[in-house]
């Protein structure tokens, strides 16, 4: 009986394993047979369309199944006519009426409408995933349409306009460039509404009724108190079609002010940047939805994606042109055309070579010592001939010993020479591919350039999407692929060129004795032709392309470092222009950190010479109008740099660590000043001091506050330190513990700019704060009759329920004061009562209150 049970159990286990091996194979075959149709609203070559399409193709390729993918274009941007749709219907109906379509992916509005109308006719009634329909377009979708989902094109002009105002506080005029198409007008209205909310006093000028020439003339003549925001623009006021990317490049060439954009297809064409909608991210998220549908999900059950397709993006090459630095930009910004930074990574190798040469020198000195000894013996024998017989045996023994040692030294010298040659080869060749490496480029190629008179070219080659292959198939496959690519590239090697692997998936060709630019261009095409045939690696058939940047010697530089950097920048531009191509360098990069260096250089001198000043802005009790205290605000009046606001130097002070001494100076001096003021006026004014995250991370931070309070005999309850939400999120647990220790001293803690950062109720409950400061952003809207939702009320109510004191910042009008008084705000700070006041004028201001 037991034996029969064992046999039965074995048969059941065998059947289960067979079923497991069978099901994935069937599922794989099912997925491999899927047919996907990509319908693009606009023409190929338009960066927005190409980026979405490429992202969709990349995502399906990464999935690992051999889908059948068809791509079609309606060319609606250049030909927005009903005849275009009729022609597309006839052509696509003929192509796909007898084909089974499993999924339709549409880019932008018109193809979604087209597919929704005709999919039951000839597209197998397949589910639809759209990419790039804005909020108005989604609202217009017929309620009868089902079996679809997609990725919404989120246009966020607010962040771009706020960025322009932050970078240029003197901005007075905003020019909006959009056309009179349906999408152009809706986007233009969105920008106008956003600008009115952000900056009511900003002069907004729409350019939709101007010709392209008139717009270019306006851009050319505009001064620094204005800027331009570009949206949807494909036709000018005369109805002429405008090549958008070329038009952006023309504007960038003549503009004296930064040009901002809402879409990524404008970047790298003379546009400075902005908070951009990214076509590649749109397409990738749409493809991810498509994969879920192909795996069995109902399209209508998948929520429409509204986030993750925007990011701050800027052109690094335009920073210096408009007087900005990287530190002026948002922290999460993406930079294009950023210069290559080389770090010396061969320190251990160089030390090894020096050690070998030291040994060689030591052996040589020993050899010279013995040779000198022989000479001295011979001289002594000549002078003392009578001792020759006595010293003969000793001399013979000594000479034999010297010869033996000399032989050993000669053998050691030969071994060192062989080792030096091996070391040279090891130091100058790449271990994976056997090609020359970066050290060879900087040493040997630079030496050749120093003697070169003919024109030469640097080709910086970067493999497109190599990272995806590496991540998907593993580093072993990636290494083997690099070896095969190296062998192909070596087919172009001859006596006039050199192939170098810089590292990763980057290669450099240095070609000498070029006769013309056309010859340099032909060599680029020869490189690209090597990537046409697929690569077969470990049973995988891999298709790969490359992007190439070219710099010319001596036109673009005379050193390897300059030529390599310029070729690298050209490569990145080629990659951003669509990949699988080449581009010649057409500009130079200058030093853009002079201002930062000057600020760092003058920091300590400024502190020692008393150039830093503290201004005091009053905080007034809402219900009584009495002054409760002041916020200390640091300023810098530099003889060399002029009057600097904190926005110019505080971030640099944090990065250099100078903020530690500057912060302690501010705390000590503001407490000292308020104590003298209270004593003189018989008041109990409080002082609020801003604290940096760098200060909080110092081990002696709490001790420093305690020492200041003790030395000045300053009442702790009159001191309040201010922190921001971003400071807390650096390390919630560590900072919360520090704040509890500070609170134990009797000092109160305020959370500044609440609502503009993370705004998480979780940390509000866990950190020991006593004051909540409402940011000016929420105060500006409290008296707006058109505002349906007033977040200031919510913040005040939330703060009071948590037993916190509420301070409203940026209060400027009597209506705002009345509103805050009515809604129970505790204290007010802003220009309505006073701007920040220099210490020398504070007594006079307080006296004026009692008049």
mmCIF file of C-alpha atoms in Angstrom, residues 375-591:
data_model
loop_
_atom_site.group_PDB
_atom_site.id
_atom_site.type_symbol
_atom_site.label_atom_id
_atom_site.label_comp_id
_atom_site.label_asym_id
_atom_site.label_seq_id
_atom_site.Cartn_x
_atom_site.Cartn_y
_atom_site.Cartn_z
ATOM 1 C CA UNK A 375 88.832 52.680 -9.984
ATOM 2 C CA UNK A 376 90.018 53.610 -6.513
ATOM 3 C CA UNK A 377 91.659 50.210 -6.123
ATOM 4 C CA UNK A 378 93.428 50.557 -9.480
ATOM 5 C CA UNK A 379 94.709 54.033 -8.557
ATOM 6 C CA UNK A 380 95.913 52.802 -5.232
ATOM 7 C CA UNK A 381 97.702 49.853 -6.907
ATOM 8 C CA UNK A 382 99.397 52.253 -9.314
ATOM 9 C CA UNK A 383 100.604 54.459 -6.451
ATOM 10 C CA UNK A 384 101.623 51.547 -4.275
ATOM 11 C CA UNK A 385 103.250 49.165 -6.711
ATOM 12 C CA UNK A 386 105.242 47.632 -3.924
ATOM 13 C CA UNK A 387 102.048 46.340 -2.337
ATOM 14 C CA UNK A 388 100.860 44.758 -5.572
ATOM 15 C CA UNK A 389 101.875 41.264 -4.673
ATOM 16 C CA UNK A 390 100.246 41.490 -1.258
ATOM 17 C CA UNK A 391 97.034 42.846 -2.597
ATOM 18 C CA UNK A 392 96.777 40.684 -5.718
ATOM 19 C CA UNK A 393 94.747 37.920 -4.123
ATOM 20 C CA UNK A 394 92.452 40.435 -2.441
ATOM 21 C CA UNK A 395 92.036 42.327 -5.725
ATOM 22 C CA UNK A 396 91.283 39.141 -7.643
ATOM 23 C CA UNK A 397 88.636 38.135 -5.142
ATOM 24 C CA UNK A 398 87.163 41.610 -5.199
ATOM 25 C CA UNK A 399 87.090 41.736 -8.994
ATOM 26 C CA UNK A 400 85.347 38.348 -9.175
ATOM 27 C CA UNK A 401 82.762 39.540 -6.652
ATOM 28 C CA UNK A 402 82.215 42.747 -8.610
ATOM 29 C CA UNK A 403 81.781 40.848 -11.858
ATOM 30 C CA UNK A 404 79.350 38.513 -10.198
ATOM 31 C CA UNK A 405 77.347 41.396 -8.801
ATOM 32 C CA UNK A 406 77.606 43.239 -12.109
ATOM 33 C CA UNK A 407 76.206 40.165 -13.838
ATOM 34 C CA UNK A 408 73.357 40.041 -11.358
ATOM 35 C CA UNK A 409 72.739 43.746 -11.872
ATOM 36 C CA UNK A 410 72.743 43.323 -15.649
ATOM 37 C CA UNK A 411 70.257 40.478 -15.396
ATOM 38 C CA UNK A 412 68.077 42.533 -13.010
ATOM 39 C CA UNK A 413 68.294 45.524 -15.361
ATOM 40 C CA UNK A 414 67.163 43.365 -18.290
ATOM 41 C CA UNK A 415 64.245 42.002 -16.235
ATOM 42 C CA UNK A 416 63.275 45.521 -15.229
ATOM 43 C CA UNK A 417 63.375 46.637 -18.853
ATOM 44 C CA UNK A 418 61.117 43.741 -19.899
ATOM 45 C CA UNK A 419 58.772 44.487 -16.995
ATOM 46 C CA UNK A 420 58.753 48.166 -17.931
ATOM 47 C CA UNK A 421 57.692 47.271 -21.474
ATOM 48 C CA UNK A 422 54.919 45.015 -20.163
ATOM 49 C CA UNK A 423 53.882 47.757 -17.748
ATOM 50 C CA UNK A 424 53.804 50.294 -20.565
ATOM 51 C CA UNK A 425 51.577 48.022 -22.623
ATOM 52 C CA UNK A 426 49.347 47.320 -19.628
ATOM 53 C CA UNK A 427 49.096 51.036 -18.836
ATOM 54 C CA UNK A 428 48.315 52.056 -22.430
ATOM 55 C CA UNK A 429 45.933 49.277 -23.500
ATOM 56 C CA UNK A 430 42.373 48.414 -22.512
ATOM 57 C CA UNK A 431 42.217 45.054 -20.721
ATOM 58 C CA UNK A 432 38.831 44.059 -22.211
ATOM 59 C CA UNK A 433 39.295 44.876 -25.912
ATOM 60 C CA UNK A 434 43.075 45.202 -26.276
ATOM 61 C CA UNK A 435 42.644 48.677 -27.806
ATOM 62 C CA UNK A 436 44.621 51.736 -26.760
ATOM 63 C CA UNK A 437 43.191 53.398 -23.655
ATOM 64 C CA UNK A 438 42.672 56.908 -22.266
ATOM 65 C CA UNK A 439 46.258 57.189 -20.920
ATOM 66 C CA UNK A 440 47.634 56.437 -24.379
ATOM 67 C CA UNK A 441 45.357 59.106 -25.826
ATOM 68 C CA UNK A 442 46.599 61.783 -23.432
ATOM 69 C CA UNK A 443 50.268 60.861 -23.685
ATOM 70 C CA UNK A 444 51.053 59.465 -27.134
ATOM 71 C CA UNK A 445 48.341 61.141 -29.224
ATOM 72 C CA UNK A 446 49.057 64.495 -27.585
ATOM 73 C CA UNK A 447 52.711 64.055 -28.512
ATOM 74 C CA UNK A 448 51.692 63.396 -32.139
ATOM 75 C CA UNK A 449 49.478 66.497 -32.163
ATOM 76 C CA UNK A 450 52.379 68.650 -30.962
ATOM 77 C CA UNK A 451 54.226 67.725 -34.168
ATOM 78 C CA UNK A 452 51.154 67.641 -36.407
ATOM 79 C CA UNK A 453 50.667 70.261 -39.125
ATOM 80 C CA UNK A 454 47.905 68.694 -41.209
ATOM 81 C CA UNK A 455 44.256 68.731 -40.215
ATOM 82 C CA UNK A 456 43.108 65.902 -37.932
ATOM 83 C CA UNK A 457 39.769 64.822 -36.481
ATOM 84 C CA UNK A 458 38.593 63.386 -33.146
ATOM 85 C CA UNK A 459 35.543 61.076 -33.419
ATOM 86 C CA UNK A 460 33.846 60.551 -30.053
ATOM 87 C CA UNK A 461 31.690 57.394 -30.423
ATOM 88 C CA UNK A 462 29.000 56.519 -27.869
ATOM 89 C CA UNK A 463 26.764 53.448 -28.278
ATOM 90 C CA UNK A 464 23.035 54.190 -28.259
ATOM 91 C CA UNK A 465 21.028 52.401 -25.554
ATOM 92 C CA UNK A 466 23.938 50.131 -24.590
ATOM 93 C CA UNK A 467 22.868 50.414 -20.952
ATOM 94 C CA UNK A 468 19.570 48.677 -21.735
ATOM 95 C CA UNK A 469 21.420 45.703 -23.234
ATOM 96 C CA UNK A 470 23.775 45.573 -20.259
ATOM 97 C CA UNK A 471 20.903 45.677 -17.766
ATOM 98 C CA UNK A 472 18.705 43.221 -19.665
ATOM 99 C CA UNK A 473 21.273 40.578 -20.669
ATOM 100 C CA UNK A 474 23.971 41.060 -18.044
ATOM 101 C CA UNK A 475 27.472 42.482 -18.000
ATOM 102 C CA UNK A 476 29.056 39.365 -19.493
ATOM 103 C CA UNK A 477 26.950 39.793 -22.612
ATOM 104 C CA UNK A 478 27.730 43.509 -22.605
ATOM 105 C CA UNK A 479 31.476 42.844 -22.386
ATOM 106 C CA UNK A 480 31.337 40.337 -25.250
ATOM 107 C CA UNK A 481 29.348 42.844 -27.319
ATOM 108 C CA UNK A 482 32.016 45.504 -26.709
ATOM 109 C CA UNK A 483 34.696 43.070 -27.892
ATOM 110 C CA UNK A 484 32.806 42.318 -31.108
ATOM 111 C CA UNK A 485 32.202 46.038 -31.740
ATOM 112 C CA UNK A 486 35.915 46.699 -31.204
ATOM 113 C CA UNK A 487 36.783 44.116 -33.875
ATOM 114 C CA UNK A 488 34.411 45.788 -36.336
ATOM 115 C CA UNK A 489 35.811 49.239 -35.629
ATOM 116 C CA UNK A 490 39.349 47.982 -36.173
ATOM 117 C CA UNK A 491 38.433 47.308 -39.814
ATOM 118 C CA UNK A 492 38.769 51.072 -40.357
ATOM 119 C CA UNK A 493 42.220 51.267 -38.756
ATOM 120 C CA UNK A 494 45.242 52.117 -40.898
ATOM 121 C CA UNK A 495 48.503 54.020 -40.500
ATOM 122 C CA UNK A 496 46.736 57.391 -40.409
ATOM 123 C CA UNK A 497 44.301 56.727 -37.573
ATOM 124 C CA UNK A 498 44.180 55.360 -34.043
ATOM 125 C CA UNK A 499 41.295 53.654 -32.215
ATOM 126 C CA UNK A 500 40.972 54.162 -28.436
ATOM 127 C CA UNK A 501 38.464 52.824 -25.905
ATOM 128 C CA UNK A 502 37.854 55.496 -23.270
ATOM 129 C CA UNK A 503 35.844 53.187 -21.029
ATOM 130 C CA UNK A 504 32.289 51.850 -20.809
ATOM 131 C CA UNK A 505 30.681 52.093 -24.255
ATOM 132 C CA UNK A 506 32.772 55.084 -25.403
ATOM 133 C CA UNK A 507 35.371 54.907 -28.190
ATOM 134 C CA UNK A 508 37.528 57.539 -29.901
ATOM 135 C CA UNK A 509 38.951 57.514 -33.432
ATOM 136 C CA UNK A 510 41.822 59.947 -34.085
ATOM 137 C CA UNK A 511 42.311 60.411 -37.836
ATOM 138 C CA UNK A 512 45.315 62.358 -39.206
ATOM 139 C CA UNK A 513 46.111 63.959 -42.579
ATOM 140 C CA UNK A 514 42.548 64.781 -43.572
ATOM 141 C CA UNK A 515 42.211 66.681 -46.851
ATOM 142 C CA UNK A 516 38.717 68.136 -46.379
ATOM 143 C CA UNK A 517 35.644 68.298 -44.198
ATOM 144 C CA UNK A 518 33.906 65.997 -46.682
ATOM 145 C CA UNK A 519 36.567 63.337 -46.075
ATOM 146 C CA UNK A 520 35.970 63.639 -42.315
ATOM 147 C CA UNK A 521 32.239 63.268 -42.897
ATOM 148 C CA UNK A 522 32.753 60.175 -45.066
ATOM 149 C CA UNK A 523 34.750 58.511 -42.279
ATOM 150 C CA UNK A 524 31.803 59.112 -39.911
ATOM 151 C CA UNK A 525 29.455 57.400 -42.338
ATOM 152 C CA UNK A 526 31.879 54.461 -42.585
ATOM 153 C CA UNK A 527 31.766 54.114 -38.796
ATOM 154 C CA UNK A 528 27.961 54.132 -38.740
ATOM 155 C CA UNK A 529 27.833 51.555 -41.537
ATOM 156 C CA UNK A 530 29.598 49.071 -39.241
ATOM 157 C CA UNK A 531 26.501 49.026 -37.026
ATOM 158 C CA UNK A 532 24.004 48.170 -39.762
ATOM 159 C CA UNK A 533 24.438 44.401 -39.481
ATOM 160 C CA UNK A 534 23.094 42.891 -36.210
ATOM 161 C CA UNK A 535 25.451 41.527 -33.568
ATOM 162 C CA UNK A 536 25.043 37.876 -32.563
ATOM 163 C CA UNK A 537 26.050 37.475 -28.915
ATOM 164 C CA UNK A 538 25.387 34.295 -26.899
ATOM 165 C CA UNK A 539 22.436 33.353 -29.065
ATOM 166 C CA UNK A 540 20.995 36.867 -29.056
ATOM 167 C CA UNK A 541 20.520 38.913 -32.226
ATOM 168 C CA UNK A 542 21.277 42.481 -31.077
ATOM 169 C CA UNK A 543 20.698 45.611 -33.141
ATOM 170 C CA UNK A 544 22.702 48.624 -32.020
ATOM 171 C CA UNK A 545 23.437 52.136 -33.292
ATOM 172 C CA UNK A 546 25.975 54.789 -32.359
ATOM 173 C CA UNK A 547 26.140 58.567 -31.998
ATOM 174 C CA UNK A 548 29.310 60.383 -33.064
ATOM 175 C CA UNK A 549 30.672 63.841 -32.173
ATOM 176 C CA UNK A 550 33.544 65.278 -34.227
ATOM 177 C CA UNK A 551 36.085 67.985 -33.370
ATOM 178 C CA UNK A 552 38.755 69.159 -35.815
ATOM 179 C CA UNK A 553 42.426 69.863 -35.095
ATOM 180 C CA UNK A 554 43.513 72.663 -34.987
ATOM 181 C CA UNK A 555 40.191 74.455 -35.620
ATOM 182 C CA UNK A 556 38.518 73.260 -32.411
ATOM 183 C CA UNK A 557 41.589 72.951 -30.201
ATOM 184 C CA UNK A 558 45.237 71.938 -30.065
ATOM 185 C CA UNK A 559 45.201 69.684 -27.006
ATOM 186 C CA UNK A 560 43.668 66.266 -26.457
ATOM 187 C CA UNK A 561 41.670 67.541 -23.510
ATOM 188 C CA UNK A 562 40.073 70.379 -25.505
ATOM 189 C CA UNK A 563 39.406 68.280 -28.611
ATOM 190 C CA UNK A 564 37.973 65.403 -26.570
ATOM 191 C CA UNK A 565 35.717 67.719 -24.579
ATOM 192 C CA UNK A 566 34.424 69.438 -27.728
ATOM 193 C CA UNK A 567 33.846 66.127 -29.517
ATOM 194 C CA UNK A 568 32.011 64.826 -26.450
ATOM 195 C CA UNK A 569 29.684 67.844 -26.493
ATOM 196 C CA UNK A 570 29.007 67.336 -30.208
ATOM 197 C CA UNK A 571 28.244 63.651 -29.544
ATOM 198 C CA UNK A 572 25.675 64.515 -26.894
ATOM 199 C CA UNK A 573 24.062 66.965 -29.280
ATOM 200 C CA UNK A 574 23.940 64.249 -31.951
ATOM 201 C CA UNK A 575 22.377 61.842 -29.453
ATOM 202 C CA UNK A 576 19.757 64.406 -28.475
ATOM 203 C CA UNK A 577 19.009 65.006 -32.160
ATOM 204 C CA UNK A 578 17.787 61.450 -32.615
ATOM 205 C CA UNK A 579 20.849 59.175 -32.214
ATOM 206 C CA UNK A 580 22.399 57.018 -34.969
ATOM 207 C CA UNK A 581 24.152 60.010 -36.517
ATOM 208 C CA UNK A 582 27.115 62.339 -36.317
ATOM 209 C CA UNK A 583 27.667 66.038 -35.714
ATOM 210 C CA UNK A 584 30.634 68.409 -35.963
ATOM 211 C CA UNK A 585 31.464 70.628 -32.999
ATOM 212 C CA UNK A 586 30.377 74.212 -33.658
ATOM 213 C CA UNK A 587 31.166 76.206 -30.462
ATOM 214 C CA UNK A 588 33.442 76.604 -27.458
ATOM 215 C CA UNK A 589 32.903 76.296 -23.696
ATOM 216 C CA UNK A 590 34.153 79.042 -21.422
ATOM 217 C CA UNK A 591 34.661 79.221 -17.723
#
